[in-house]
């Protein structure tokens, strides 16, 4: 089944139009996305390594979980769905803390990705052995220490996706919560 997204205008307002993922990325239509960082009780941050078949940032370390918000869906619903799809874990509304919204534009090849992003924090201890990754999206998951991640960020995002806004928010999260 083809994914369909609510199309937004440049101000983040709903236009009443719905477009497929392909249309959004080909025409550069604004649409919504969510992402989250999972931080455990030892203050380690869980990241996923994107699969080699991803069009954007293959084999790069990425936010713990993320994805598009389907048409008619709320961001929190999309996040709960994405955590289940990508990591095989069940979370609920009580596990999620909304942090901030932002915009991002990424253009690579024939993809023009214009997102209104919602960033969340999930503070939950998850045993890696309980995770069942979605292999076409994720090749590996790993907990990183605060110091290791900050070092990568300061070292020109060493091995991390080019989601500069997300990494900047993570820096703020680590300052405030960790």
Coordinates of C-alpha atoms in Angstrom, one line a residue:
X1 CA 0.0 0.0 0.0
X2 CA 1.3 3.4 -1.0
X3 CA 2.0 5.9 1.8
X4 CA 0.0 9.1 1.6
X5 CA 0.7 12.3 3.5
X6 CA -1.1 15.5 4.3
X7 CA 0.4 18.3 2.2
X8 CA 1.2 21.5 4.1
X9 CA 2.0 25.0 2.9
X10 CA 5.2 26.8 3.7
X11 CA 3.8 27.9 7.1
X12 CA 3.0 24.3 8.2
X13 CA -0.7 24.7 7.7
X14 CA -2.8 21.9 6.2
X15 CA -3.8 22.6 2.5
X16 CA -6.5 19.9 2.4
X17 CA -4.5 18.0 -0.2
X18 CA -3.1 14.5 0.2
X19 CA -0.1 13.3 -1.8
X20 CA 1.9 10.1 -2.1
X21 CA 5.4 9.8 -0.6
X22 CA 6.8 9.8 -4.2
X23 CA 4.9 13.0 -5.1
X24 CA 6.0 14.8 -2.0
X25 CA 9.6 13.9 -2.6
X26 CA 9.6 14.5 -6.3
X27 CA 7.8 17.9 -6.1
X28 CA 9.2 19.1 -2.8
X29 CA 5.9 19.3 -1.1
X30 CA 5.9 20.1 2.6
X31 CA 4.7 17.2 4.8
X32 CA 5.1 16.0 8.4
X33 CA 7.7 13.7 10.1
X34 CA 8.5 12.6 13.6
X35 CA 11.7 11.4 15.3
X36 CA 12.8 10.4 18.8
X37 CA 15.8 9.6 20.8
X38 CA 15.6 6.8 23.3
X39 CA 17.7 7.4 26.4
X40 CA 18.1 4.6 29.0
X41 CA 18.5 4.7 32.8
X42 CA 22.3 4.9 32.4
X43 CA 22.0 8.0 30.2
X44 CA 23.0 6.1 27.0
X45 CA 21.4 7.0 23.7
X46 CA 20.1 4.3 21.4
X47 CA 20.7 5.0 17.7
X48 CA 20.0 3.0 14.6
X49 CA 22.2 2.4 11.6
X50 CA 20.3 3.0 8.3
X51 CA 20.4 0.1 5.9
X52 CA 22.6 0.1 2.8
X53 CA 19.5 0.3 0.5
X54 CA 18.2 3.6 1.9
X55 CA 18.2 6.4 -0.7
X56 CA 19.2 9.0 1.9
X57 CA 22.2 8.4 4.2
X58 CA 22.8 4.7 3.7
X59 CA 24.9 3.0 6.4
X60 CA 24.9 6.1 8.6
X61 CA 24.0 6.3 12.3
X62 CA 20.6 8.0 12.7
X63 CA 18.1 9.1 15.3
X64 CA 16.7 6.2 17.4
X65 CA 13.5 6.1 15.4
X66 CA 11.7 8.3 12.9
X67 CA 9.4 8.5 9.9
X68 CA 6.6 10.2 8.1
X69 CA 3.2 11.1 9.6
X70 CA 0.5 9.4 7.5
X71 CA -2.5 11.4 6.3
X72 CA -5.0 11.8 9.1
X73 CA -2.5 10.7 11.8
X74 CA -1.2 12.7 14.8
X75 CA 2.5 12.9 15.4
X76 CA 2.4 10.8 18.6
X77 CA 0.5 8.1 16.8
X78 CA 3.1 8.1 14.0
X79 CA 5.9 7.8 16.5
X80 CA 4.3 4.9 18.4
X81 CA 3.7 3.1 15.0
X82 CA 7.3 3.8 13.8
X83 CA 8.8 2.5 17.0
X84 CA 6.8 -0.8 16.5
X85 CA 7.7 -1.0 12.8
X86 CA 11.4 -0.2 13.0
X87 CA 12.3 -1.7 16.4
X88 CA 9.5 -4.1 17.2
X89 CA 8.9 -2.5 20.6
X90 CA 5.6 -1.4 22.1
X91 CA 5.5 2.1 23.7
X92 CA 2.6 4.1 24.8
X93 CA 1.7 7.8 25.2
X94 CA 3.2 7.8 28.7
X95 CA 6.7 6.9 27.4
X96 CA 6.8 9.9 25.1
X97 CA 7.8 13.5 25.9
X98 CA 7.3 16.0 23.1
X99 CA 10.2 18.4 22.9
X100 CA 10.2 20.7 19.9
X101 CA 9.1 21.2 16.3
X102 CA 11.3 22.3 13.4
X103 CA 11.5 22.4 9.6
X104 CA 14.1 20.7 7.5
X105 CA 14.9 20.6 3.8
X106 CA 17.1 17.9 2.4
X107 CA 17.8 17.6 -1.3
X108 CA 19.8 14.6 -2.6
X109 CA 19.5 13.4 -6.2
X110 CA 15.9 13.4 -7.3
X111 CA 14.6 13.7 -3.7
X112 CA 13.4 17.0 -2.3
X113 CA 12.4 16.3 1.3
X114 CA 10.6 19.2 3.0
X115 CA 9.5 18.3 6.5
X116 CA 7.8 19.8 9.5
X117 CA 9.4 17.7 12.2
X118 CA 8.2 16.8 15.7
X119 CA 11.1 15.8 18.1
X120 CA 10.3 13.5 21.0
X121 CA 12.3 12.0 23.9
X122 CA 11.6 8.5 25.1
X123 CA 13.1 7.7 28.5
X124 CA 12.7 4.0 28.7
X125 CA 15.2 1.2 29.3
X126 CA 15.1 -1.2 26.4
X127 CA 17.2 -4.3 26.2
X128 CA 18.8 -4.5 22.8
X129 CA 18.1 -8.2 22.7
X130 CA 14.3 -7.4 22.8
X131 CA 14.5 -5.3 19.7
X132 CA 13.5 -6.8 16.3
X133 CA 14.8 -4.4 13.7
X134 CA 13.0 -3.8 10.4
X135 CA 15.8 -5.1 8.2
X136 CA 15.0 -3.2 5.1
X137 CA 15.3 0.1 7.1
X138 CA 17.8 -0.7 9.9
X139 CA 21.0 -2.8 9.9
X140 CA 22.1 -2.3 13.4
X141 CA 21.2 -0.6 16.7
X142 CA 23.6 0.5 19.4
X143 CA 23.7 2.5 22.6
X144 CA 26.1 5.4 22.6
X145 CA 27.4 7.2 25.6
X146 CA 26.8 11.0 25.9
X147 CA 30.6 11.6 25.5
X148 CA 30.9 9.4 22.4
X149 CA 28.0 11.1 20.6
X150 CA 29.1 14.6 21.5
X151 CA 32.5 13.8 20.1
X152 CA 31.0 12.6 16.8
X153 CA 28.8 15.7 16.6
X154 CA 31.8 18.0 17.2
X155 CA 33.9 15.9 14.7
X156 CA 31.8 17.1 11.8
X157 CA 29.0 14.6 12.6
X158 CA 31.4 11.6 12.2
X159 CA 29.4 8.7 10.8
X160 CA 26.0 10.4 11.5
X161 CA 23.3 11.4 9.1
X162 CA 23.3 15.0 7.9
X163 CA 20.2 15.8 10.1
X164 CA 22.0 18.7 11.6
X165 CA 18.8 20.0 13.4
X166 CA 18.2 16.7 15.0
X167 CA 21.8 16.4 16.3
X168 CA 21.6 20.0 17.6
X169 CA 18.4 19.1 19.5
X170 CA 20.2 16.0 20.9
X171 CA 23.0 18.2 22.2
X172 CA 20.4 20.3 24.0
X173 CA 18.7 17.2 25.3
X174 CA 22.0 15.9 26.6
X175 CA 22.7 19.2 28.3
X176 CA 19.3 19.3 30.0
X177 CA 18.3 15.7 30.7
X178 CA 21.6 13.8 30.8

